[in-house]
Short mmCIF file of C-alpha atoms and ligand atoms in Angstrom, two decimals:
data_model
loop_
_atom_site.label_atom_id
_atom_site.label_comp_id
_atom_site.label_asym_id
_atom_site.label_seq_id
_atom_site.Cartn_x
_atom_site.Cartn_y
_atom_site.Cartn_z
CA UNK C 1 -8.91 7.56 -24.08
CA UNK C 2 -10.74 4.30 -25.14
CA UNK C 3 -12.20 4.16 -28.55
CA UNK C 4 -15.49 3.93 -26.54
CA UNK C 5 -15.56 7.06 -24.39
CA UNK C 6 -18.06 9.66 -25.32
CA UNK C 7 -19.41 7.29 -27.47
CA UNK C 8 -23.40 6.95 -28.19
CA UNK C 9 -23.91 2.81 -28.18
CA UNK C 10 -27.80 2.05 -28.76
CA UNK C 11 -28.48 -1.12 -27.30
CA UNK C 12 -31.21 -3.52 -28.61
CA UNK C 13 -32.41 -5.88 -26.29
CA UNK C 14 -34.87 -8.27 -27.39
CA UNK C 15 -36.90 -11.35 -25.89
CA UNK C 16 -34.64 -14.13 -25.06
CA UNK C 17 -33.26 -15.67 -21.57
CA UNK C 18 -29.57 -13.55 -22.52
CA UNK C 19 -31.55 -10.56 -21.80
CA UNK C 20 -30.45 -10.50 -18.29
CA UNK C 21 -27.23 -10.29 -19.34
CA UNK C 22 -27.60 -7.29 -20.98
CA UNK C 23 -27.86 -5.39 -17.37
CA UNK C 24 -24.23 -6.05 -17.40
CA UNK C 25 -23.38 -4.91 -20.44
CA UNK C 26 -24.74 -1.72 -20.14
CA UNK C 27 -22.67 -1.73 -16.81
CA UNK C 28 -19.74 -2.28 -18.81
CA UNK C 29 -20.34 0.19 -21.52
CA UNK C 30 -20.90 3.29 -18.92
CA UNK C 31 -18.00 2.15 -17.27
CA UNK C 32 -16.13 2.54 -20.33
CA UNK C 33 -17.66 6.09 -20.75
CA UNK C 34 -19.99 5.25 -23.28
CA UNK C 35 -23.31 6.75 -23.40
CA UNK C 36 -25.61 4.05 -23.28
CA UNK C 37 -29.45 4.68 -24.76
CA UNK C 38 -31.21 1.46 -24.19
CA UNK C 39 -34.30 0.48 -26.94
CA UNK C 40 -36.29 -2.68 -25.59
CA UNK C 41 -38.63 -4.85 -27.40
CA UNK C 42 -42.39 -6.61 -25.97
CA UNK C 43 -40.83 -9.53 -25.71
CA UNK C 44 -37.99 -8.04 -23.87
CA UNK C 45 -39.49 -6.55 -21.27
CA UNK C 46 -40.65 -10.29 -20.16
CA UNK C 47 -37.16 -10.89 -18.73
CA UNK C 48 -36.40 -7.86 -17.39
CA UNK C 49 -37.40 -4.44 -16.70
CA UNK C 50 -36.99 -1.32 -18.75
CA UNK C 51 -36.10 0.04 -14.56
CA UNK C 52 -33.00 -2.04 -14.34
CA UNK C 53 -31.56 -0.41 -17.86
CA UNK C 54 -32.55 2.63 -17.34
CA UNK C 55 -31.61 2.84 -13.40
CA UNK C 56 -27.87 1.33 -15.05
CA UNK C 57 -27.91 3.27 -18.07
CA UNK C 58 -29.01 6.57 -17.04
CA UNK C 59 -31.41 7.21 -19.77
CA UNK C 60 -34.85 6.74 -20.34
CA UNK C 61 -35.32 3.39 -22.35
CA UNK C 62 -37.03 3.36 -25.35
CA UNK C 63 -39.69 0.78 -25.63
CA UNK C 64 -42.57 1.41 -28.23
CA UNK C 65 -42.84 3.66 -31.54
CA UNK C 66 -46.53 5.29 -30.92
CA UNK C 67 -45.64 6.19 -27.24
CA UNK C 68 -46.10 9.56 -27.40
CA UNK C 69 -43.96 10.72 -24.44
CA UNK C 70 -41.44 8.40 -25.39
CA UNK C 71 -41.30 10.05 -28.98
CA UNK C 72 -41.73 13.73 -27.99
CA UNK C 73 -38.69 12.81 -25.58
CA UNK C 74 -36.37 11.46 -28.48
CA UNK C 75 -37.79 9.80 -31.29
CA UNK C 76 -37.12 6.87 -33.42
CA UNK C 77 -35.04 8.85 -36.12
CA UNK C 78 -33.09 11.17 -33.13
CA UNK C 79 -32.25 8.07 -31.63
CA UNK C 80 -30.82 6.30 -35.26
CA UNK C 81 -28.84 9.33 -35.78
CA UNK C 82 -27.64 9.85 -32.38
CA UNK C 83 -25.62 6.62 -32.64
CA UNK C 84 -22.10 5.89 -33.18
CA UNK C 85 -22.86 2.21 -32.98
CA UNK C 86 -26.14 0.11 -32.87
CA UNK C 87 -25.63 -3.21 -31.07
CA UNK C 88 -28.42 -5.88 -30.30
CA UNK C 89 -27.85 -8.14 -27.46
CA UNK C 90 -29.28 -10.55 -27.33
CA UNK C 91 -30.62 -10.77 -30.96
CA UNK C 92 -33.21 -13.40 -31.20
CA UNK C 93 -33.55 -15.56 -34.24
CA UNK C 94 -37.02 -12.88 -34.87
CA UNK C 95 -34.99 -10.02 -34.88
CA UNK C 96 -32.60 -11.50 -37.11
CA UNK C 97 -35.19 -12.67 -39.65
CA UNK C 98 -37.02 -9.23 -39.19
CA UNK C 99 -33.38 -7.14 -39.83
CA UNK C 100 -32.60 -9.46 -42.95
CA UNK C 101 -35.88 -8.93 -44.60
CA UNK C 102 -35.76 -4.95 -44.02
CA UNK C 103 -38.93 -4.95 -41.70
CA UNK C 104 -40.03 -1.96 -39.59
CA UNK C 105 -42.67 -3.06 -37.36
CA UNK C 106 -41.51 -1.58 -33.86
CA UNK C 107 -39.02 0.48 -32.34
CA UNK C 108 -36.18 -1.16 -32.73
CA UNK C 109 -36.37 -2.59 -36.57
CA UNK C 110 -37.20 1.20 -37.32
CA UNK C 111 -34.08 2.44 -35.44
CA UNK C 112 -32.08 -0.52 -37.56
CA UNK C 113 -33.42 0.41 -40.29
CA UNK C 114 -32.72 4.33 -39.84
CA UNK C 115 -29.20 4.35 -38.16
CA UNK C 116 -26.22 5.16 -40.53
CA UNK C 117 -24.03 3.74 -37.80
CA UNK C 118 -22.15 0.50 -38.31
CA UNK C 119 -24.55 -2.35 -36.11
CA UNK C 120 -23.60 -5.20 -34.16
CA UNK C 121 -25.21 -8.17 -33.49
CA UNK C 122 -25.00 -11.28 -31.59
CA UNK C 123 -27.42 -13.74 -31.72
CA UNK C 124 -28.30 -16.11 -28.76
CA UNK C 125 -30.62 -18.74 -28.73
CA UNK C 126 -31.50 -22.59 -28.83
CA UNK C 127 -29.01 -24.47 -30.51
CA UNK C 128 -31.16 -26.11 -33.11
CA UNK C 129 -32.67 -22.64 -33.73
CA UNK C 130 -29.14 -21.23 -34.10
CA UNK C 131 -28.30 -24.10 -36.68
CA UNK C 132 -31.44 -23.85 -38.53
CA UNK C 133 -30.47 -22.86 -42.11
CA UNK C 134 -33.36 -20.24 -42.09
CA UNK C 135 -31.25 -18.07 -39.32
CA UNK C 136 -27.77 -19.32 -40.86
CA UNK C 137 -28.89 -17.40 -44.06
CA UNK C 138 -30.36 -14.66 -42.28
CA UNK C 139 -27.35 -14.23 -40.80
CA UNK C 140 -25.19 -14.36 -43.86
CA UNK C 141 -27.25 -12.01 -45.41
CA UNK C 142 -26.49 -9.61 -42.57
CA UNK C 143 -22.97 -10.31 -42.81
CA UNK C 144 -23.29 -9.38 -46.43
CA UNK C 145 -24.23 -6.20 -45.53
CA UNK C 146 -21.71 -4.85 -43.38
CA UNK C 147 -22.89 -5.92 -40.33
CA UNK C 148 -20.57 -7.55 -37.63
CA UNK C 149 -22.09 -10.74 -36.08
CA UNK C 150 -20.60 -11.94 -32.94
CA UNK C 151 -20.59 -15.75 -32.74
CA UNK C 152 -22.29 -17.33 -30.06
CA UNK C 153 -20.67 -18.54 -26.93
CA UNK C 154 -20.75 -22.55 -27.41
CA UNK C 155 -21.87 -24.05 -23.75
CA UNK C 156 -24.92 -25.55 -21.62
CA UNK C 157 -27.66 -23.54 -22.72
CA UNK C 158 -30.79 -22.36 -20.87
CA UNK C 159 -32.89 -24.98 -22.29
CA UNK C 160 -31.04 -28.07 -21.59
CA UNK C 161 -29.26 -28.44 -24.74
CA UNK C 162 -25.34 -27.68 -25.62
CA UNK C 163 -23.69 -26.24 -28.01
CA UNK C 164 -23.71 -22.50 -30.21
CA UNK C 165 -26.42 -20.45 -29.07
CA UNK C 166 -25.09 -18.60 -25.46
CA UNK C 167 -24.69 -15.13 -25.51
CA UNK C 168 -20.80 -14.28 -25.49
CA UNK C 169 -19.39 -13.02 -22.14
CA UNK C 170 -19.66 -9.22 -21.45
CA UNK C 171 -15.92 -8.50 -22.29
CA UNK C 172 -16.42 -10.20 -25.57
CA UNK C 173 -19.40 -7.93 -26.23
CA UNK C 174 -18.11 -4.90 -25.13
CA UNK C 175 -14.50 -5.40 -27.35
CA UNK C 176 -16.58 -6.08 -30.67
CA UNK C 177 -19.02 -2.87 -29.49
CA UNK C 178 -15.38 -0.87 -29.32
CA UNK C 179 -13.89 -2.10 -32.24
CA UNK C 180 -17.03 -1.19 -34.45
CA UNK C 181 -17.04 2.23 -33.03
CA UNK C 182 -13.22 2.81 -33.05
CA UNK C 183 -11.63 4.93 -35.43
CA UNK C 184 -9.65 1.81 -37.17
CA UNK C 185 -6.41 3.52 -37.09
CA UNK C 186 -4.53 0.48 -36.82
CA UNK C 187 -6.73 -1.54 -39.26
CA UNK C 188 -3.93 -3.31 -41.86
CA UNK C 189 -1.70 -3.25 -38.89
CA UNK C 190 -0.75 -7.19 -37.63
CA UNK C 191 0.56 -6.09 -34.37
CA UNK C 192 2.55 -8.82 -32.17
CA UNK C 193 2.72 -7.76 -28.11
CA UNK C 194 4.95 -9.28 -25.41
CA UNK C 195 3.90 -9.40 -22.02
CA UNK C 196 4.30 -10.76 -18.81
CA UNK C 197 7.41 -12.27 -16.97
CA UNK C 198 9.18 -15.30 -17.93
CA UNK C 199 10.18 -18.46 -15.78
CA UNK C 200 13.50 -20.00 -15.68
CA UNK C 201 13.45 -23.07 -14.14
CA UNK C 202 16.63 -24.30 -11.79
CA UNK C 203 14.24 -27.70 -11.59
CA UNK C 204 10.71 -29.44 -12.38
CA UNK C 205 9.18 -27.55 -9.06
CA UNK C 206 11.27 -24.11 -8.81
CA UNK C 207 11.61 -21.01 -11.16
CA UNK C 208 13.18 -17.71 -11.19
CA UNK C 209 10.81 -15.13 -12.26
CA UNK C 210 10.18 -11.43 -11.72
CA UNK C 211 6.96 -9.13 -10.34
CA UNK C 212 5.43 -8.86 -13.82
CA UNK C 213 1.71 -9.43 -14.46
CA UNK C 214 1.33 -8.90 -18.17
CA UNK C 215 -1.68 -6.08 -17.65
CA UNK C 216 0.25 -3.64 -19.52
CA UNK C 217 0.93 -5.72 -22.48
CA UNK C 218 -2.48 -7.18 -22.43
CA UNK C 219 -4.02 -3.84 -22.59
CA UNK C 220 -2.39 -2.97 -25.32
CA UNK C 221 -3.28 -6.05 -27.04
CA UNK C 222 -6.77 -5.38 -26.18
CA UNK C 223 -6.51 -1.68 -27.63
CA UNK C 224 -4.72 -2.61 -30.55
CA UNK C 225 -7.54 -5.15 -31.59
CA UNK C 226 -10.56 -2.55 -30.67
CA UNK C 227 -8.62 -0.27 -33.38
CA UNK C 228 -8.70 -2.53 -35.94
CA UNK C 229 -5.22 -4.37 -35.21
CA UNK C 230 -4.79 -7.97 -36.25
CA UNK C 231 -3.24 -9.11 -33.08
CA UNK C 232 -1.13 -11.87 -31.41
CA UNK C 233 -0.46 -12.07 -28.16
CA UNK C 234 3.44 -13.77 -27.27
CA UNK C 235 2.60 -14.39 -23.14
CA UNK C 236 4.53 -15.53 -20.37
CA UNK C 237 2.39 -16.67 -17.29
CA UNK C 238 0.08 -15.05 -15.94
CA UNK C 239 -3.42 -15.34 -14.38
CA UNK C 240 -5.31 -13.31 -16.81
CA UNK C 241 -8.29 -13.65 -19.03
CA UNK C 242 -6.57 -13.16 -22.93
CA UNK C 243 -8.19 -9.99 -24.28
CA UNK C 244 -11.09 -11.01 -27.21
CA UNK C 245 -10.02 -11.30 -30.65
CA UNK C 246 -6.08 -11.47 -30.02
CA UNK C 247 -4.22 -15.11 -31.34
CA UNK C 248 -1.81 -16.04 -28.01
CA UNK C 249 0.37 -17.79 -28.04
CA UNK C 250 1.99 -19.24 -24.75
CA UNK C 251 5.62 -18.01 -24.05
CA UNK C 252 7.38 -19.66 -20.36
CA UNK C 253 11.09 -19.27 -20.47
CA UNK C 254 12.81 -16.43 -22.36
CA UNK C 255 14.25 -18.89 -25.11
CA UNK C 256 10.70 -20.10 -25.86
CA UNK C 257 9.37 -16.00 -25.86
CA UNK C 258 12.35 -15.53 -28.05
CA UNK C 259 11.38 -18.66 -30.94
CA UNK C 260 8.18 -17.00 -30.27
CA UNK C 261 9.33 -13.34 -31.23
CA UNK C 262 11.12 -14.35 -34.51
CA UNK C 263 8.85 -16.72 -35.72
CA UNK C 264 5.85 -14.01 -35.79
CA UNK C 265 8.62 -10.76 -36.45
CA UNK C 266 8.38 -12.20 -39.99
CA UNK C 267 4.88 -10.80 -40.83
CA UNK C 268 4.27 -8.37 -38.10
CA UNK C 269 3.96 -5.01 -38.97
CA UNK C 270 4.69 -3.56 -35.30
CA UNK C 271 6.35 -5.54 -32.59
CA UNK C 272 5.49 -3.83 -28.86
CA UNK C 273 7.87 -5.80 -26.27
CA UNK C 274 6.25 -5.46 -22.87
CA UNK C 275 7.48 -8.43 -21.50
CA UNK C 276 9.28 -8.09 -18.19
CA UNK C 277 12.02 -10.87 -19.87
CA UNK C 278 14.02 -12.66 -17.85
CA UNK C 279 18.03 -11.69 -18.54
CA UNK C 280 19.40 -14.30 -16.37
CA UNK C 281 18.82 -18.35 -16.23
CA UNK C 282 20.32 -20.76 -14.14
CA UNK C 283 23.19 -22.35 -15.96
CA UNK C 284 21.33 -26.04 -15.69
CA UNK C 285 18.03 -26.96 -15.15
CA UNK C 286 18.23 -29.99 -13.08
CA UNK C 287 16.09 -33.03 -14.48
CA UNK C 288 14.51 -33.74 -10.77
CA UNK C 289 13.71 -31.93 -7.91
CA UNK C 290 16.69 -30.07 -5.99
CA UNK C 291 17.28 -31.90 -2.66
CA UNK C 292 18.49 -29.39 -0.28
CA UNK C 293 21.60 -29.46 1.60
CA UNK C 294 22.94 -28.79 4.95
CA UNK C 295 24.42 -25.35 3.59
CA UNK C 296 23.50 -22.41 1.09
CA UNK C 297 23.49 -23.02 -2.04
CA UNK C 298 25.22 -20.34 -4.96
CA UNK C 299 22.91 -20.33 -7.93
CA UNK C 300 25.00 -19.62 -11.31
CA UNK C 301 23.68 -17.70 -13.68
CA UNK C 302 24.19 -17.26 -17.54
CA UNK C 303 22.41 -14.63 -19.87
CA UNK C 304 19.11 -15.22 -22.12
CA UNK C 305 19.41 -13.97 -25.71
CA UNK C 306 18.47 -9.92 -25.72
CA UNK C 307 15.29 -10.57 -27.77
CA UNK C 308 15.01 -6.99 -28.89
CA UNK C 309 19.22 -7.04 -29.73
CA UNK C 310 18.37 -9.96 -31.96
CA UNK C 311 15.84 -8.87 -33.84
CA UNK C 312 17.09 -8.57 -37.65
CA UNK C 313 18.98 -5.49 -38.79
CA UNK C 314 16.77 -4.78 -41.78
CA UNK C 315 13.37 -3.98 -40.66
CA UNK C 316 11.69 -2.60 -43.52
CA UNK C 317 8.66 -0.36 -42.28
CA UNK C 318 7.76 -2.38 -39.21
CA UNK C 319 7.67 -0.24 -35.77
CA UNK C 320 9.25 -1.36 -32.79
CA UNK C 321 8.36 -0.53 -29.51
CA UNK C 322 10.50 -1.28 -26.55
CA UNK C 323 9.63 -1.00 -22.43
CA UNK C 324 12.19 -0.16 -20.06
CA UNK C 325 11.51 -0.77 -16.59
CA UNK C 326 13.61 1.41 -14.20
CA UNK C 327 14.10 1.93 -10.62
CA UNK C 328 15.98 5.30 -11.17
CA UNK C 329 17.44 7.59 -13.83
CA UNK C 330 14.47 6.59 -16.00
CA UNK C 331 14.22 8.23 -18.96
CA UNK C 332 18.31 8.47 -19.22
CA UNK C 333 18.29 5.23 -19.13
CA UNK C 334 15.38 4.35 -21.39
CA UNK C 335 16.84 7.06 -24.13
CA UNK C 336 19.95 4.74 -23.96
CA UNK C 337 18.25 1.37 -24.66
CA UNK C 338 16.34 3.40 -27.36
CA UNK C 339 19.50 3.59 -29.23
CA UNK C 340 21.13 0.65 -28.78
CA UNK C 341 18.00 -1.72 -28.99
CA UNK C 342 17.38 0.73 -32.14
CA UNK C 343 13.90 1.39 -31.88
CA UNK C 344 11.31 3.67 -33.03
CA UNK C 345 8.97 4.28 -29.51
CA UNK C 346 10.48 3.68 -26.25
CA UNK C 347 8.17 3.13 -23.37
CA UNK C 348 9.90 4.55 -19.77
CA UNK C 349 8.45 3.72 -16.76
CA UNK C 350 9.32 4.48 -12.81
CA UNK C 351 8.93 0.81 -11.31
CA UNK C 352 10.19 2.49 -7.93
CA UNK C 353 6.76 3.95 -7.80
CA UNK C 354 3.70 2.03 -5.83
CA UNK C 355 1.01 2.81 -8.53
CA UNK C 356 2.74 2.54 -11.33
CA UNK C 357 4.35 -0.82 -13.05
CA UNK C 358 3.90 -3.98 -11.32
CA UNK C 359 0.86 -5.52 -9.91
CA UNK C 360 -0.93 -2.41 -10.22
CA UNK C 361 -3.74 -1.12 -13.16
CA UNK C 362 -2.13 2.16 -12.93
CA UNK C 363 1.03 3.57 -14.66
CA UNK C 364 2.54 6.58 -14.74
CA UNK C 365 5.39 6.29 -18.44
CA UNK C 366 6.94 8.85 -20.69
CA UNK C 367 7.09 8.27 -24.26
CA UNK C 368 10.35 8.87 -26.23
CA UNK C 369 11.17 8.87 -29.68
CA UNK C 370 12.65 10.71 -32.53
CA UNK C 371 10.44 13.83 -31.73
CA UNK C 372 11.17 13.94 -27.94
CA UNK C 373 9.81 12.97 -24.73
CA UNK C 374 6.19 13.43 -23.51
CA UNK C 375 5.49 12.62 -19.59
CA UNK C 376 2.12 10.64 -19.01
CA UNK C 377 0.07 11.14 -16.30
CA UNK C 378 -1.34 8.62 -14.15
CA UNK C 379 -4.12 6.37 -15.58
CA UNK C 380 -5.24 3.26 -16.21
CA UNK C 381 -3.10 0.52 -17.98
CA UNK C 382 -6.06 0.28 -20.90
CA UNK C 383 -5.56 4.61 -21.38
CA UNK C 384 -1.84 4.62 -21.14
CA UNK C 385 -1.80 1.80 -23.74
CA UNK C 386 -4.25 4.02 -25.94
CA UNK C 387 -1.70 6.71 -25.57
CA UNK C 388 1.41 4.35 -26.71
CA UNK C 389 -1.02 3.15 -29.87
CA UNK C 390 -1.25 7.24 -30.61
CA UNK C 391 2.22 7.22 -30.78
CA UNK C 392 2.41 3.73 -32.70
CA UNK C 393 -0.22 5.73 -35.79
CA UNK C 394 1.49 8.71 -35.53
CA UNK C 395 5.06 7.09 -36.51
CA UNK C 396 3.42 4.99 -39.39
CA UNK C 397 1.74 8.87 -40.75
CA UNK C 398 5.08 10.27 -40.64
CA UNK C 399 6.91 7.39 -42.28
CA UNK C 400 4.07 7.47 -45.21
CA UNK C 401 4.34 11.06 -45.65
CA UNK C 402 8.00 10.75 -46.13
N1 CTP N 1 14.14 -7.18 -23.55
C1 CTP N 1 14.42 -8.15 -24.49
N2 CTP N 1 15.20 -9.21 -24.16
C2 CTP N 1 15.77 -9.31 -22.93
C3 CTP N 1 15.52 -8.31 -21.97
C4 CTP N 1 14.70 -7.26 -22.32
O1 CTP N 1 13.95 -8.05 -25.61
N3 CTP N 1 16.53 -10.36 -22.65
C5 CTP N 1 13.25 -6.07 -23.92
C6 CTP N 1 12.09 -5.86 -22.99
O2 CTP N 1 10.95 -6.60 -23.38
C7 CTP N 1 11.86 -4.36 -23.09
C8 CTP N 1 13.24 -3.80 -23.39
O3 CTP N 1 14.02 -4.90 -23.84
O4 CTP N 1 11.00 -4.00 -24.14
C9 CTP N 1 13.92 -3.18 -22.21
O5 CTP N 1 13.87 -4.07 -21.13
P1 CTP N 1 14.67 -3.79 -19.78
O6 CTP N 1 14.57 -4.98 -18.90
O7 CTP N 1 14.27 -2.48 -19.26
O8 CTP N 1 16.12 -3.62 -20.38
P2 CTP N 1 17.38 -4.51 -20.42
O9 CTP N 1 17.93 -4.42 -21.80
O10 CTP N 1 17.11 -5.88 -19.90
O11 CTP N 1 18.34 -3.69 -19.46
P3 CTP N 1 18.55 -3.77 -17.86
O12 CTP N 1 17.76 -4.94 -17.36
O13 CTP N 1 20.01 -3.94 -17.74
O14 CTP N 1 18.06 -2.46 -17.34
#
């Protein structure tokens, strides 16, 4: 389960061109299984329709304090307590100026002002506006308080100019919304993931690689951040977006994955290898292009370094978690590589299977470790790596209790 699901996110929307980007978002957040109660201001209702949110939301949307319906319904102080998390997007430089000075003169600066629930806000507007110092110390004072500000996207704006001032995409939104509401289990944590394959190149143009896409190690780089995590991502190559908030850095060939590995080992705190690492690489990896010849052509072969099998013997209280990806005996054979890659969690999964492993956002894994081994159904890469992070906090309780 996502931090998000069953969740209560109020969203502010107020009067600025971004506010058709909020449609989205609340797209996003249902998807996620939040409950999404949208509060709009005047202004916002300019550029766009309380009927879009609410037809995407599900909910009525709030709109004015001395509508009486609208209050009867659920009122200003019902809908500050009903929230887990209060996020406004877009804020405009108004709002912000409004939430720094404590005002209370509609719906949504009363709700702001009422909710004990932590509040999010990202600002998005004009560039100069954004860099006036008025808003920069609004906005300082807000962070002062507790509140999370997400950056601006910097870009072409709306009005011509560039710079700071575009509302962040949806994913970014949606990952600080979760990590506000999340239960911070892993906060203090500096998680490093793996993921992805590697390539090993026989020359400039070719590569050995395997069916790897890095989902499953991105999602739980994604998950680990929304709970708190201070994350870096080690990948090999792949086509996808690097999950908000996570450092990455870029990992090709299972040498450069294993410098990688080391380097950030030293300060980690848990270490989840889901990289699908190459074992093999060709012997030499000609300087120019391979000309073929009138025959075949034998490839040899000699091992990479067993990342996990060189990690240093003493590893104080850090966690590791290995993946094993099998075609049969699974979770005899992942038990072994437990063992002998001594680690704490070892991740078993069926790669015979066609919705579960590669290519797929499914996976189907059972969990071992020192207390046993617990089949997973199938779900969704981002749920399964939920479930793995469950595991991760639950080692680190046990281990503090001892
Ligand atoms: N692993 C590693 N270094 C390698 C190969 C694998 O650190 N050179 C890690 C993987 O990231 C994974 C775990 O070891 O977390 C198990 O990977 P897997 O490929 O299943 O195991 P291998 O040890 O390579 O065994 P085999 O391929 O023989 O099944």
């Amino acid at each position: 389960m996502s931090s998000i699901e069953g969740k209560t996110v109020v969203l502010g929307v107020c009067g600025g061109i971004a506010a058709y980007k909020s449609a989205e978002l609340v797209r996003q957040l249902v998807k996620a299984g939040a409950s999404v109660r949208v509060v709009m201001t005047r202004s916002a209702q300019e550029f766009i329709t309380p009927l879009t949110l609410q037809t995407l939301s599900g909910h009525p949307v709030s709109t004015s304090l001395f509508d009486l319906t609208q209050e009867s319904e659920i009122g200003h102080i019902q809908l500050a307590d009903s929230a887990d998390v209060v996020a406004i997007a877009p804020a405009t430089a108004n709002l912000v100026a409004k939430l720094a000075m404590g005002m209370a003169d509609d719906l949504l600066t009363t709700v702001l002002l009422a909710t004990r629930a932590p509040v999010v806000v990202a600002p998005a507007m004009n560039v100069h506006m954004y860099e006036n110092p008025a808003v920069q110390d609004n906005l300082g004072r807000l962070r002062g308080r507790g509140i999370r500000i997400v950056d601006p996207a910097v870009g072409s704006l709306a009005c011509g100019y560039e710079g700071p001032g575009r509302l962040p995409e949806t994913e970014v939104l949606a990952a600080e919304i979760e990590r506000a509401v999340s239960a911070n289990d892993l906060e203090g944590e500096r998680v490093v993931v793996t993921a992805g394959p590697n390539r090993e190149h026989l020359d400039p143009v070719r590569f050995i690689s395997n069916r790897s896409t890095g989902r499953m190690g991105f999602a739980v780089a994604r998950a680990a951040w929304a709970r708190g995590a201070e994350v870096t991502l080690i990948g090999g190559p792949t086509s996808l977006t690097p999950p908000h908030g996570a450092r990455v850095i870029r990992a090709d060939s299972a040498a450069e994955m294993h410098r990688a590995v080391r380097a950030e080992f030293k300060s980690a705190t848990v270490l989840l290898m889901a990289a699908a690492v190459a074992d093999y690489k060709p012997k030499k990896a000609a300087d120019q292009k391979l000309k073929k010849g009138k025959g075949g052509r034998v490839l040899d072969l000699v091992r990479t370094v067993d990342i996990l099998g060189d990690l240093p013997a003493r590893r104080g209280q850090r966690i590791v978690v290995g993946f094993a990806a099998e075609t049969e005996d699974v979770v005899a054979n992942a038990t072994r590589k437990l063992t002998s890659k001594k680690l704490d969690l070892m991740v078993a999964n069926d790669v015979s299977r066609p919705d579960a492993g590669f290519e797929v956002d499914t996976n189907a894994v059972t969990l071992i470790d020192s207390e046993g081994a617990e089949s997973l159904e199938l779900a969704a890469k981002d749920t399964i790596a939920d479930r793995i992070l469950d595991r991760v906090v639950a080692i680190r309780q046990r281990r503090k209790r001892r």
